[in-house]
PDB file of C-alpha atoms in Angstrom:
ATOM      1  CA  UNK O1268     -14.226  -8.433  16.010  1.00 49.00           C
ATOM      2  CA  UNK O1269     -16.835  -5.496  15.618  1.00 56.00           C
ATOM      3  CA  UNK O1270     -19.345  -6.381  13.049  1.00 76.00           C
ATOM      4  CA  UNK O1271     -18.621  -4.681   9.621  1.00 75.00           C
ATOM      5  CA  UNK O1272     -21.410  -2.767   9.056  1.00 77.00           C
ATOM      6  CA  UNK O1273     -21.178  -0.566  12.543  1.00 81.00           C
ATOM      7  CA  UNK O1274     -17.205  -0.660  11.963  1.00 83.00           C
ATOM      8  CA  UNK O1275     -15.323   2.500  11.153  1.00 84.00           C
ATOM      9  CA  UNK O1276     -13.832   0.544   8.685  1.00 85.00           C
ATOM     10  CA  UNK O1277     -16.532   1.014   6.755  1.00 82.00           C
ATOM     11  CA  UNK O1278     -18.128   4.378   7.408  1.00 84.00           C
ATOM     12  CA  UNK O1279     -14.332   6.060   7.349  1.00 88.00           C
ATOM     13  CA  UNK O1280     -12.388   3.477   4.612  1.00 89.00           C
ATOM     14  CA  UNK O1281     -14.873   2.960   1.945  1.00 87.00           C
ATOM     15  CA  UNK O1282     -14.498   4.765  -0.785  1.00 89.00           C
ATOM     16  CA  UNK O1283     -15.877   5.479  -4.847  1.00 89.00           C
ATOM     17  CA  UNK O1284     -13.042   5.026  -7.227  1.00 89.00           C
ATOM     18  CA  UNK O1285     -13.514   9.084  -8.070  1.00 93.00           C
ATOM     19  CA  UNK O1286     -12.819   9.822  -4.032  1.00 94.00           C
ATOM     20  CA  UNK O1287      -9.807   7.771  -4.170  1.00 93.00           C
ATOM     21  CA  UNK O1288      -8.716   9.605  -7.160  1.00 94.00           C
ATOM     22  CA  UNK O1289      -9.808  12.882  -5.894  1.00 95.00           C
ATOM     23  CA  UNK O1290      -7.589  11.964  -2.339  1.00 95.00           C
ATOM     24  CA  UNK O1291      -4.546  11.112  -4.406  1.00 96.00           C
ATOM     25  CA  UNK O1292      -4.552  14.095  -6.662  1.00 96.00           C
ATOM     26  CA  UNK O1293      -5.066  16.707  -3.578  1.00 95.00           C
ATOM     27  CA  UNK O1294      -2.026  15.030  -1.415  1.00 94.00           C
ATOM     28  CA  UNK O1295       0.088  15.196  -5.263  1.00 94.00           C
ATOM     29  CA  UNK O1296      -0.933  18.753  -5.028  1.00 94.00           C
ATOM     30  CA  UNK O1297      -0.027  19.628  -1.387  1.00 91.00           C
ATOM     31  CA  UNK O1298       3.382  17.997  -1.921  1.00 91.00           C
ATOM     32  CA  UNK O1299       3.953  20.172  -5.509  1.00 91.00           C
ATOM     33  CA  UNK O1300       3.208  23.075  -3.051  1.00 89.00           C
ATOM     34  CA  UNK O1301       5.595  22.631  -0.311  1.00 85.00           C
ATOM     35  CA  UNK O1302       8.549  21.752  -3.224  1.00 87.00           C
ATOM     36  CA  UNK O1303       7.777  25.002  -4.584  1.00 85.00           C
ATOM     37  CA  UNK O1304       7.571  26.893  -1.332  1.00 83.00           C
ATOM     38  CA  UNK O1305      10.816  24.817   0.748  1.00 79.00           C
ATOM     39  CA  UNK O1306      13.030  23.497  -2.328  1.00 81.00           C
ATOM     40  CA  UNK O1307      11.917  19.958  -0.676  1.00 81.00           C
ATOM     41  CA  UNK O1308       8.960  17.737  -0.021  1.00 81.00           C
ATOM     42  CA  UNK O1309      10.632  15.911   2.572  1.00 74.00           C
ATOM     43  CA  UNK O1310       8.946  16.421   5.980  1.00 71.00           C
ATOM     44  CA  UNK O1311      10.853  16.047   9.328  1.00 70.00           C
ATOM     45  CA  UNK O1312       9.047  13.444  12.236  1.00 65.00           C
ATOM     46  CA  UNK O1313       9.402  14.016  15.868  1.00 66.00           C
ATOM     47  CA  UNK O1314       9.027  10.826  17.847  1.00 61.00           C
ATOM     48  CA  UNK O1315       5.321  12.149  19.168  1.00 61.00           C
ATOM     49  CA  UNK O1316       4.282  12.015  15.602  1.00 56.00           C
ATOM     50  CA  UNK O1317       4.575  15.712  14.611  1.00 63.00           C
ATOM     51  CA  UNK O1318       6.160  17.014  11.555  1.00 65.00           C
ATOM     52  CA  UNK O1319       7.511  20.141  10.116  1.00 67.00           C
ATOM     53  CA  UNK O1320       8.726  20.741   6.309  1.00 66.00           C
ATOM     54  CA  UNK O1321      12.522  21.232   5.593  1.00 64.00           C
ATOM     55  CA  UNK O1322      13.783  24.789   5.397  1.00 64.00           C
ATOM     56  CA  UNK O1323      13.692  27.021   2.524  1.00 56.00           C
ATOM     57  CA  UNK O1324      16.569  26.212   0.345  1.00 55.00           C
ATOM     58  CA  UNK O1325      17.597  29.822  -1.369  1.00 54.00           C
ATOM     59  CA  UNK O1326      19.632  28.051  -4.224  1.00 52.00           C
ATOM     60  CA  UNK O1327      16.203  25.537  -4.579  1.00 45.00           C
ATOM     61  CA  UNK O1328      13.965  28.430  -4.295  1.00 47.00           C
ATOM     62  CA  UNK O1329      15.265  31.244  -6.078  1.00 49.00           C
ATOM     63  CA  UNK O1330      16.306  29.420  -9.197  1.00 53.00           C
ATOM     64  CA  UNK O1331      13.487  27.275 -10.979  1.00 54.00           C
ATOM     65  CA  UNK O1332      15.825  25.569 -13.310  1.00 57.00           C
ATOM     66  CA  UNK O1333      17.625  23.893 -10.641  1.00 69.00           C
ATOM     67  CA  UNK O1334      14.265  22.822  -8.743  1.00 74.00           C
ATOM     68  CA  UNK O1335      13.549  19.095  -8.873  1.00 82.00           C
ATOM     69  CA  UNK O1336      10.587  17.953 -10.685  1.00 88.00           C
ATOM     70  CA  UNK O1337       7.881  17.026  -9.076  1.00 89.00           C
ATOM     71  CA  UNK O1338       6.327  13.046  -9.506  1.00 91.00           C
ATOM     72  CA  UNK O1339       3.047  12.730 -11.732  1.00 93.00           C
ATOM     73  CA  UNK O1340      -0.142  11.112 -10.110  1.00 93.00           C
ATOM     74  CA  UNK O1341       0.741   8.205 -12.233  1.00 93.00           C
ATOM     75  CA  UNK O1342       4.155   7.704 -10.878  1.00 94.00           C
ATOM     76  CA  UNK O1343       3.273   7.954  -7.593  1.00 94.00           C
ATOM     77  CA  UNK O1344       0.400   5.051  -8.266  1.00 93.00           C
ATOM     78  CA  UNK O1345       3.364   3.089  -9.324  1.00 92.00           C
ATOM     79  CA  UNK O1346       5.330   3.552  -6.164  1.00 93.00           C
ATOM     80  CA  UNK O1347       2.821   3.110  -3.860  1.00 94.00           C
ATOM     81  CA  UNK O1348       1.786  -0.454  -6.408  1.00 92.00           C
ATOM     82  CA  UNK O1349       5.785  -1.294  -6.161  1.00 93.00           C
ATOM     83  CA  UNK O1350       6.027  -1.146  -2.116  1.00 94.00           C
ATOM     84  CA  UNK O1351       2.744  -3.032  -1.575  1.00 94.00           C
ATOM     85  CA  UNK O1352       3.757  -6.290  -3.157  1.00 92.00           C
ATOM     86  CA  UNK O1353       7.249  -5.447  -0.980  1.00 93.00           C
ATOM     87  CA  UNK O1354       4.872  -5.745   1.953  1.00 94.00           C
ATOM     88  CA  UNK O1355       4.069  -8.897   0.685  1.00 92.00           C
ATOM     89  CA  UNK O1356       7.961 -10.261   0.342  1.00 92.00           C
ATOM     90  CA  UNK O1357       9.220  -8.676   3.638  1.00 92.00           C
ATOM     91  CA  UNK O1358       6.016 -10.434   5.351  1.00 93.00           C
ATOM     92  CA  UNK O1359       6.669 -13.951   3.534  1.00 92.00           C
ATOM     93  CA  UNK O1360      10.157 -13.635   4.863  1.00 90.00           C
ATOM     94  CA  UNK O1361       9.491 -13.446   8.674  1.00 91.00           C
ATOM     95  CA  UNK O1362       7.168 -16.080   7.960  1.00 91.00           C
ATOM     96  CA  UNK O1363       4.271 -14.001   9.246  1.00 91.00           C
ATOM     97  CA  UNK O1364       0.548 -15.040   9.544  1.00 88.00           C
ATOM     98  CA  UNK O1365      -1.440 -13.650   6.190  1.00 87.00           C
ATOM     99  CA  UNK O1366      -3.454 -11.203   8.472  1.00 89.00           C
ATOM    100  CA  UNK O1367      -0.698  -9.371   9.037  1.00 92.00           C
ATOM    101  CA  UNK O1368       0.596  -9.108   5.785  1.00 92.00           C
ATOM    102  CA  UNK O1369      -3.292  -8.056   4.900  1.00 91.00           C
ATOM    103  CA  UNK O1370      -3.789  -5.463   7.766  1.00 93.00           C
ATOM    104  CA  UNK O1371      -0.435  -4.286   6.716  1.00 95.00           C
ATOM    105  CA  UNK O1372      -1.274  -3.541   3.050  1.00 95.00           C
ATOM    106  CA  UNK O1373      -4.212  -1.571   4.666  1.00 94.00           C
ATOM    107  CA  UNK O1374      -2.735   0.512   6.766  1.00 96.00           C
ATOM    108  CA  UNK O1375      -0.106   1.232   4.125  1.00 97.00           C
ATOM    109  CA  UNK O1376      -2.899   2.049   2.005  1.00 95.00           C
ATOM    110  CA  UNK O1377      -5.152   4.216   4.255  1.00 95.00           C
ATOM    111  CA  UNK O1378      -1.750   6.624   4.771  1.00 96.00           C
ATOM    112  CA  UNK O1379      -1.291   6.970   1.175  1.00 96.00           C
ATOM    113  CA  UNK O1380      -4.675   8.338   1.346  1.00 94.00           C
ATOM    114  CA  UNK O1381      -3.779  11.228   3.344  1.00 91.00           C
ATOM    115  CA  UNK O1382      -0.525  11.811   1.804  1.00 94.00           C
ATOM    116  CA  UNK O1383       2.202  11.614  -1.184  1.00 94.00           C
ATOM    117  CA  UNK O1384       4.739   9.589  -1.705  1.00 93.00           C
ATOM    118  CA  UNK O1385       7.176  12.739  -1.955  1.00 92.00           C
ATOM    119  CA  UNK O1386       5.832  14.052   1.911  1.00 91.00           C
ATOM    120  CA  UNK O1387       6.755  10.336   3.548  1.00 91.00           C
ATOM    121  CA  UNK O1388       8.851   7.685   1.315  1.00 91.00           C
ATOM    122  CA  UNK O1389       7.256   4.553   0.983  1.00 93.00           C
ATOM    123  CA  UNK O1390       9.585   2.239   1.823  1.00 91.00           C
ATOM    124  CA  UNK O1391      10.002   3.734   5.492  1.00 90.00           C
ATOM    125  CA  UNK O1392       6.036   3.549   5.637  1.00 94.00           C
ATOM    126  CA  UNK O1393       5.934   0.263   4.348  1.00 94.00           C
ATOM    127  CA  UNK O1394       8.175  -1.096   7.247  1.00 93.00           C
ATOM    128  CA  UNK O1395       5.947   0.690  10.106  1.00 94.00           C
ATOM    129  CA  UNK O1396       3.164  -0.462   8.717  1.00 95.00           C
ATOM    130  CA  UNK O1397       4.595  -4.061   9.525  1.00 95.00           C
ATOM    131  CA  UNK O1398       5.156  -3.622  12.768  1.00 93.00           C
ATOM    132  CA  UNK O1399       2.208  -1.519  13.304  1.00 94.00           C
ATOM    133  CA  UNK O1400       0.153  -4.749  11.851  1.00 94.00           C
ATOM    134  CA  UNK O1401       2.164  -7.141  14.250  1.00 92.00           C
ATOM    135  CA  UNK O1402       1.441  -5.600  17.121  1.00 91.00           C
ATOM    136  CA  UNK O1403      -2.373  -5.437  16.509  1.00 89.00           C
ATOM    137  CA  UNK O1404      -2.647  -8.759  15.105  1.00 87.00           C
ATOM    138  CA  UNK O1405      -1.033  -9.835  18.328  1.00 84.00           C
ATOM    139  CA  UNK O1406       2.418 -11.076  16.912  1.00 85.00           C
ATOM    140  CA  UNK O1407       4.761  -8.963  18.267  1.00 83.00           C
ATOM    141  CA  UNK O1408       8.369  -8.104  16.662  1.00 86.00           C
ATOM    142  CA  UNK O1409      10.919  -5.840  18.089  1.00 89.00           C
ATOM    143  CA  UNK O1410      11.433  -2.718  15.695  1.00 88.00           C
ATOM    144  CA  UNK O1411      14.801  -4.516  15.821  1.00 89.00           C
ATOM    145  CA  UNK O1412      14.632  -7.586  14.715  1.00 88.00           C
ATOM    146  CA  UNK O1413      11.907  -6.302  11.825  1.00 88.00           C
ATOM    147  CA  UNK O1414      15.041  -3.753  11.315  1.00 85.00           C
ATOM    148  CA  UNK O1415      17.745  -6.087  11.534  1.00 85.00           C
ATOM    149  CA  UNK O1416      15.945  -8.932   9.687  1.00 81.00           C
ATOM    150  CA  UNK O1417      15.875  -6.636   6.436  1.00 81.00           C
ATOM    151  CA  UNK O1418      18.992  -4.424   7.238  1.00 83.00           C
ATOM    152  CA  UNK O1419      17.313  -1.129   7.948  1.00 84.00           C
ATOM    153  CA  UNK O1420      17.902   1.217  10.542  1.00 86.00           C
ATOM    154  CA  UNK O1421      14.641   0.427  13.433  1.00 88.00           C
ATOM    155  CA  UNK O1422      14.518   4.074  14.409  1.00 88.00           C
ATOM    156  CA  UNK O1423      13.026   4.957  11.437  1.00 86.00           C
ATOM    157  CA  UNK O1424      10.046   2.380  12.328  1.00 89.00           C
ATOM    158  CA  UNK O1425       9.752   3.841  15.590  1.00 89.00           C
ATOM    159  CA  UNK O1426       9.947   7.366  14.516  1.00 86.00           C
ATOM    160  CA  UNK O1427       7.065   6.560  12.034  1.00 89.00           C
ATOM    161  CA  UNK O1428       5.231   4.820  14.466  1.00 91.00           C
ATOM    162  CA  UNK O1429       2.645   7.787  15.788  1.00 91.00           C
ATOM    163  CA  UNK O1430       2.340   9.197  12.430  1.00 90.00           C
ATOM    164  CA  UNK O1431       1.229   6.351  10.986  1.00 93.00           C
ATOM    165  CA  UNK O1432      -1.184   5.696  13.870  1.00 93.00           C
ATOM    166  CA  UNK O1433      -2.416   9.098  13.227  1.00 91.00           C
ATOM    167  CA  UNK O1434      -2.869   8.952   9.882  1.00 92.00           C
ATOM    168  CA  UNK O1435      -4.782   5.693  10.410  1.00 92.00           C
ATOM    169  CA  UNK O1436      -6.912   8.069  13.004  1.00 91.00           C
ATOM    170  CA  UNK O1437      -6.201   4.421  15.601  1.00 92.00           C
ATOM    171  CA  UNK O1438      -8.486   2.762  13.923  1.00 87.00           C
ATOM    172  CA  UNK O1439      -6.542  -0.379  13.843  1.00 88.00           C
ATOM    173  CA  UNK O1440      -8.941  -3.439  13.106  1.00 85.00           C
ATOM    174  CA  UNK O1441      -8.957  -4.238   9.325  1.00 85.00           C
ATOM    175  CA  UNK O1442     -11.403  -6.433   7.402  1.00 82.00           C
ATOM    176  CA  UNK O1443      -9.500  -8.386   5.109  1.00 78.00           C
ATOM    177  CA  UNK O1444     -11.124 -10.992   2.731  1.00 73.00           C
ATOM    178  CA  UNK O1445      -8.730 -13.902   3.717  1.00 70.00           C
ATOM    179  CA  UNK O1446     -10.687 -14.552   6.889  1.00 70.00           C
ATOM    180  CA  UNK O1447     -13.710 -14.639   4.533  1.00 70.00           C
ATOM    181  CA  UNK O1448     -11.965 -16.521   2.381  1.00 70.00           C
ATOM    182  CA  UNK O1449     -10.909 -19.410   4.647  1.00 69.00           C
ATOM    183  CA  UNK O1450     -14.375 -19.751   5.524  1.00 71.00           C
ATOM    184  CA  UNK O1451     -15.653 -20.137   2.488  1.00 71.00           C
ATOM    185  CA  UNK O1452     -13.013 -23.141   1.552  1.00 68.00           C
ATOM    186  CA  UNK O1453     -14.510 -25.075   4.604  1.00 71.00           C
ATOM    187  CA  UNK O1454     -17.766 -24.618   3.530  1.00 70.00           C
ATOM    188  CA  UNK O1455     -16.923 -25.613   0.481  1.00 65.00           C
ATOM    189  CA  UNK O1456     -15.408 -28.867   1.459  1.00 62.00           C
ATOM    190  CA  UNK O1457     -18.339 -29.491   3.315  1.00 67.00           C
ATOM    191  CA  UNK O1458     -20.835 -28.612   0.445  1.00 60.00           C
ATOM    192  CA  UNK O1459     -19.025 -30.552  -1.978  1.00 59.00           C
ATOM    193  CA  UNK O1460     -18.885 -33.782   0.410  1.00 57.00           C
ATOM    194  CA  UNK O1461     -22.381 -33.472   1.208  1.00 51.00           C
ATOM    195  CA  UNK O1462     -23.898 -32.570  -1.484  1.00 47.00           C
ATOM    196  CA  UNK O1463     -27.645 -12.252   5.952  1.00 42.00           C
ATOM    197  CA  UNK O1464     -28.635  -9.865   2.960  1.00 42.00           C
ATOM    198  CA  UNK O1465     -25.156  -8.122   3.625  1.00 45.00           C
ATOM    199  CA  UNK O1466     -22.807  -9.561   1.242  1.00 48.00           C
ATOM    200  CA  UNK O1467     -20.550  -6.899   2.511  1.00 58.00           C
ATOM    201  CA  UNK O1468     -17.080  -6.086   0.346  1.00 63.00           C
ATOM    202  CA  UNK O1469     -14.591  -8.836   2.204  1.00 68.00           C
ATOM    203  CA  UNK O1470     -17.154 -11.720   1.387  1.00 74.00           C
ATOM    204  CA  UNK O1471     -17.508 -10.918  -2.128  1.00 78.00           C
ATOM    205  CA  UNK O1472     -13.943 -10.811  -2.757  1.00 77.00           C
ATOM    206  CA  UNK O1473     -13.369 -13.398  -0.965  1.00 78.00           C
ATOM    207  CA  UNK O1474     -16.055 -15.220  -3.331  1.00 81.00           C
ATOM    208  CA  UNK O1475     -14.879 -13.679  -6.593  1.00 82.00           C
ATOM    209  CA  UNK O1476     -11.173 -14.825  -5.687  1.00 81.00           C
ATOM    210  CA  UNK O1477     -12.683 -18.521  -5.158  1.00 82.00           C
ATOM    211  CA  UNK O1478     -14.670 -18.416  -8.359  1.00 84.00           C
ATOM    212  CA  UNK O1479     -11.795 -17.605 -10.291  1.00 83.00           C
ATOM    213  CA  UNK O1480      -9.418 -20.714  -8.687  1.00 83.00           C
ATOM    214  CA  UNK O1481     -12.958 -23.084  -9.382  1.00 80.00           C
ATOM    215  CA  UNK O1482     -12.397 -21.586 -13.172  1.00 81.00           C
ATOM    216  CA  UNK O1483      -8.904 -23.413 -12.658  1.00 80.00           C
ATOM    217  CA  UNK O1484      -9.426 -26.604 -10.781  1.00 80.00           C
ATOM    218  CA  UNK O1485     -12.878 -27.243 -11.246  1.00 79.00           C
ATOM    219  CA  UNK O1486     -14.033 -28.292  -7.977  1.00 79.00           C
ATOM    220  CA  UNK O1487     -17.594 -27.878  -8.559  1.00 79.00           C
ATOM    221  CA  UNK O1488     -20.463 -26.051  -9.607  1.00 82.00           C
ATOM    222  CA  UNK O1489     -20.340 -22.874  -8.551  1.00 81.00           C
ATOM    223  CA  UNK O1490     -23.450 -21.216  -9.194  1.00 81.00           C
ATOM    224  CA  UNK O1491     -24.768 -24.128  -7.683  1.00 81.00           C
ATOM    225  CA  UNK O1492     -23.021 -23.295  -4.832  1.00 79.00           C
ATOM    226  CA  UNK O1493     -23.611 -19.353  -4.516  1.00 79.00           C
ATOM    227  CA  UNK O1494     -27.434 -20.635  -4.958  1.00 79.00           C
ATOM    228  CA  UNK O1495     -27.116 -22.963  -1.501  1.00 80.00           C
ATOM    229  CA  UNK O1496     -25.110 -19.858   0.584  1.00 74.00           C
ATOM    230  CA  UNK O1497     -28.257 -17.300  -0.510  1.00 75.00           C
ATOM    231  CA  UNK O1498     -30.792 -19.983   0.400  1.00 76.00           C
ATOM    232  CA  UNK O1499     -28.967 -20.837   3.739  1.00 71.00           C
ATOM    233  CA  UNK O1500     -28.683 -17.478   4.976  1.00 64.00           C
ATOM    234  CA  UNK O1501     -32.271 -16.638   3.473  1.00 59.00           C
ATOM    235  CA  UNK O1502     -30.819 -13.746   1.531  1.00 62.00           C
ATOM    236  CA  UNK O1503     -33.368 -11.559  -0.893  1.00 59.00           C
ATOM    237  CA  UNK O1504     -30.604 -10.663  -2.632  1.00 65.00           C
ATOM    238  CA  UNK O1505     -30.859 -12.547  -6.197  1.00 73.00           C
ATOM    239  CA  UNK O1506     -27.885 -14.737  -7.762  1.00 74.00           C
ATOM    240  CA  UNK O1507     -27.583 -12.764 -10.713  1.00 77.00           C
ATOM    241  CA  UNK O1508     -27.204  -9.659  -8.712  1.00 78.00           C
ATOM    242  CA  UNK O1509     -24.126 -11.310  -6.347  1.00 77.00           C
ATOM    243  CA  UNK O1510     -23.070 -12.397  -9.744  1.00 81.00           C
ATOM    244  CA  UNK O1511     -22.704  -9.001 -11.025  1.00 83.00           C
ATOM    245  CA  UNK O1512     -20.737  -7.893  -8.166  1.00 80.00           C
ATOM    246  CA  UNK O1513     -18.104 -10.880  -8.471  1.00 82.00           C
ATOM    247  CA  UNK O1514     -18.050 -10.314 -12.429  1.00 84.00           C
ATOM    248  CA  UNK O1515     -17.425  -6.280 -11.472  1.00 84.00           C
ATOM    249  CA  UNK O1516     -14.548  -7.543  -9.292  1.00 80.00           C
ATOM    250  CA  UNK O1517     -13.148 -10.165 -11.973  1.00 81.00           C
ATOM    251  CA  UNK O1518     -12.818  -7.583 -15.081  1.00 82.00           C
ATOM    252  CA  UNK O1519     -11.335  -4.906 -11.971  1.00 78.00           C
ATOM    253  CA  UNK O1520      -8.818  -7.617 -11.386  1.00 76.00           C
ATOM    254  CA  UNK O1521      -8.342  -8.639 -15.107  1.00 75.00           C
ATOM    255  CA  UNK O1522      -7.042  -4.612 -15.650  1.00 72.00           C
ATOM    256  CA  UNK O1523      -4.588  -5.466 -13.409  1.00 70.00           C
ATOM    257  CA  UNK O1524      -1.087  -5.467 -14.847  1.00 66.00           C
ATOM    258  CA  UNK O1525       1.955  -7.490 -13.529  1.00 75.00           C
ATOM    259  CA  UNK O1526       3.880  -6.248 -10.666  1.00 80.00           C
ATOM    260  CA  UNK O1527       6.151  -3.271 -11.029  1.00 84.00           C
ATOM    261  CA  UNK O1528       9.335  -4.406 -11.115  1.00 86.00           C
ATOM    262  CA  UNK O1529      12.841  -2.376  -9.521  1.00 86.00           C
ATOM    263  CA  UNK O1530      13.776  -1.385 -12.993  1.00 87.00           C
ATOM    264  CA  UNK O1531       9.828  -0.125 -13.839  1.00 85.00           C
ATOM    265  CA  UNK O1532      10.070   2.685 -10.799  1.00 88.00           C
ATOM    266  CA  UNK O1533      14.073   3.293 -10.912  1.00 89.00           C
ATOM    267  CA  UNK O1534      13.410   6.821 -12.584  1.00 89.00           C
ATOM    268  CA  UNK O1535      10.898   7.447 -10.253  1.00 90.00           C
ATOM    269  CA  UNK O1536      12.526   6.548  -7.258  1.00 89.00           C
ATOM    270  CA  UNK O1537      15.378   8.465  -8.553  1.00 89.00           C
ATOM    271  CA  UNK O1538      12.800  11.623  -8.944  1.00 88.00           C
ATOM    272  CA  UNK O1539      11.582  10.792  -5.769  1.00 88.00           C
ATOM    273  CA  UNK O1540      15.054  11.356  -3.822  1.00 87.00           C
ATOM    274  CA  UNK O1541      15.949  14.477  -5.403  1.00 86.00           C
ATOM    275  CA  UNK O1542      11.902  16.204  -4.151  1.00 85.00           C
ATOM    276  CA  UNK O1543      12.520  14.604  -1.006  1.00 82.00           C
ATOM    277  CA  UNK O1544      16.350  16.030  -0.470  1.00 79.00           C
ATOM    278  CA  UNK O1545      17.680  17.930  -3.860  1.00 78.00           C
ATOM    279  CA  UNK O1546      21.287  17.935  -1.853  1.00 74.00           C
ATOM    280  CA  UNK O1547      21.227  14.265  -1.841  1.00 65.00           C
ATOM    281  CA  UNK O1548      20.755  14.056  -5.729  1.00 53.00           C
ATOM    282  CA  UNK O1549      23.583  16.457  -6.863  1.00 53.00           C
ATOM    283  CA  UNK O1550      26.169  14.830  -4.471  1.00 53.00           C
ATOM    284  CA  UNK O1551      24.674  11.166  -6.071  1.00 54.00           C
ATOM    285  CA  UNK O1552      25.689  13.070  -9.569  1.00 53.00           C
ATOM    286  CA  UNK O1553      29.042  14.079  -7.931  1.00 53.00           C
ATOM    287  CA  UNK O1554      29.955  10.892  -7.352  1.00 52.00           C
ATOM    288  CA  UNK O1555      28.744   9.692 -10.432  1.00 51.00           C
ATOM    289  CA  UNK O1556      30.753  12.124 -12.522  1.00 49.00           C
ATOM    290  CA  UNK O1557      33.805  11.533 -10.120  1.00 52.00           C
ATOM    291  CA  UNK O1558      33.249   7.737 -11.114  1.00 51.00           C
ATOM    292  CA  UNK O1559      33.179   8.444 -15.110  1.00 52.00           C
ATOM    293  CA  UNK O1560      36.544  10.488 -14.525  1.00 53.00           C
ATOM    294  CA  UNK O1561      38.410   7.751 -12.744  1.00 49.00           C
ATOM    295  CA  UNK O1562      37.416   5.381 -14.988  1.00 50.00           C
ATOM    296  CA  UNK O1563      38.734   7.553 -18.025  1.00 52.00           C
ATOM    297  CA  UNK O1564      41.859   7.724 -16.209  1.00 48.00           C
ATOM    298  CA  UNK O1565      42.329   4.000 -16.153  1.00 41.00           C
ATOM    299  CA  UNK O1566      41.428   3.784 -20.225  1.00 51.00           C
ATOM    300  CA  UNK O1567      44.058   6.488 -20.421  1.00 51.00           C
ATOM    301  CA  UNK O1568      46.807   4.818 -18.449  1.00 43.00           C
ATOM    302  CA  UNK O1569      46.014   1.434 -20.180  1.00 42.00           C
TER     303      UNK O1569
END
């Protein structure tokens, strides 16, 4: 693997927490744009990995009452937040390798960067970003069997496929912390049985993420220990000024709240349909209102 600091990773995927919001809040804005121009967010994707926006919809277009409303920054946070830990539980159920389910939530990440939630759904993103992540970690699945194994259709993977490549501009090797991490738990053993300047971002969260379980467990002294990794790799850097980095990551992590749940984004998701396809959502109230009348029917005959 490249070495981080010459990596695109780094000089294309690093970003200030104002960029990021700055990146989310233009691809909100794009999307608002194209449901007021086309009715629709939702963006047709040719197999090649070009796209075109659904056509104008007069009824959609003309009339701004019956025009869906367009998701919030917020909501689409909560999304994207929703379908990474799915990453997560599809990956755990194939049994896959942690890198993959790691270079997975990055790619599906990176995408988001470039666009909303209401241009590409999530949850057909999510599943490309899988497979794209098995193939370059080397553990390949079929589209079908990823598709089969969580009953979804595998031509949407595959018809993702180059746009998601795109939108990752092929830069396919990831730096994820839990190589880092597994690293560090050796050394550790080793430290604790016998007892670079560039801390770049994978190593200290890989470190911060070990402090915290040593908080737990209590394995041993850890500032003992970040002293012995700065002296070993003759670092200039000073403790207290690693230590301010892990402490920025721990209070980052303690803002954290717990996983959105299905009932948390229903609304949303519900929201989300009706920019992607507003046909979809008044046939869903259709049938809903079909539903109620049957079952007054029933009370009726009873």
């Amino acid at each position: 693997m490249a070495d981080f600091t010459t990596s695109t990773h780094r000089a294309k995927w690093i970003f200030t927490p104002q960029e990021l919001r700055d990146k989310y809040k233009a691809a909100n804005q794009r999307a608002k744009q194209a449901l007021e121009k086309y009715g629709a967010t939702r963006m047709e994707v040719d197999i090649d990995g070009s796209f075109s926006y659904a056509e104008p919809q007069s009824d959609a277009k003309d009339s701004a009452e019956k025009r869906p409303k367009p998701l919030k920054v917020e909501e689409e946070q909560l999304l994207r937040a929703f379908y990474e830990f799915k990453i997560q539980d599809v990956c755990d159920a194939f049994k896959f390798p942690r890198k993959i389910q790691a270079t997975a939530l990055i790619y599906f990440k990176r995408f988001y960067l470039q666009w909303s939630v209401m241009e590409h759904h999530p949850k057909n993103i999510m599943l490309t970003c899988i497979y794209a992540a098995c193939k370059a970690e080397e553990n390949h699945v079929s589209a079908e069997e990823l598709g089969k194994g969580i009953e979804q259709d595998h031509h949407v993977i595959l018809n993702n496929e180059m746009l998601v490549l795109q939108s990752l501009g092929f830069d396919l090797i990831v730096y994820a912390p839990y190589r880092a991490l597994e690293g560090f738990v050796s050394d550790m053993e080793e430290f604790r049985g016998a007892n670079d300047d560039d801390q770049h971002e994978t190593l200290k969260l890989a470190l911060a993420a070990l402090r915290r379980a040593n908080v737990v467990h209590d394995i041993l002294d850890f500032e003992r220990y970040l002293r012995s990794i700065l002296s070993r790799q003759q670092s200039t850097q000073a403790i207290s000024e690693l230590s301010v980095s892990l402490n920025t990551i721990d209070s980052l992590i303690c803002k954290l709240e717990a996983p959105p749940t299905s009932k948390d984004v229903k609304h949303i998701d519900r929201k989300l349909k009706s920019c992607l396809d507003p046909g979809s959502h008044d046939k869903s109230k259709k049938r809903k209102h079909r539903s109620k009348e049957s079952s007054t029917e029933v009370q009726d005959l009873s």
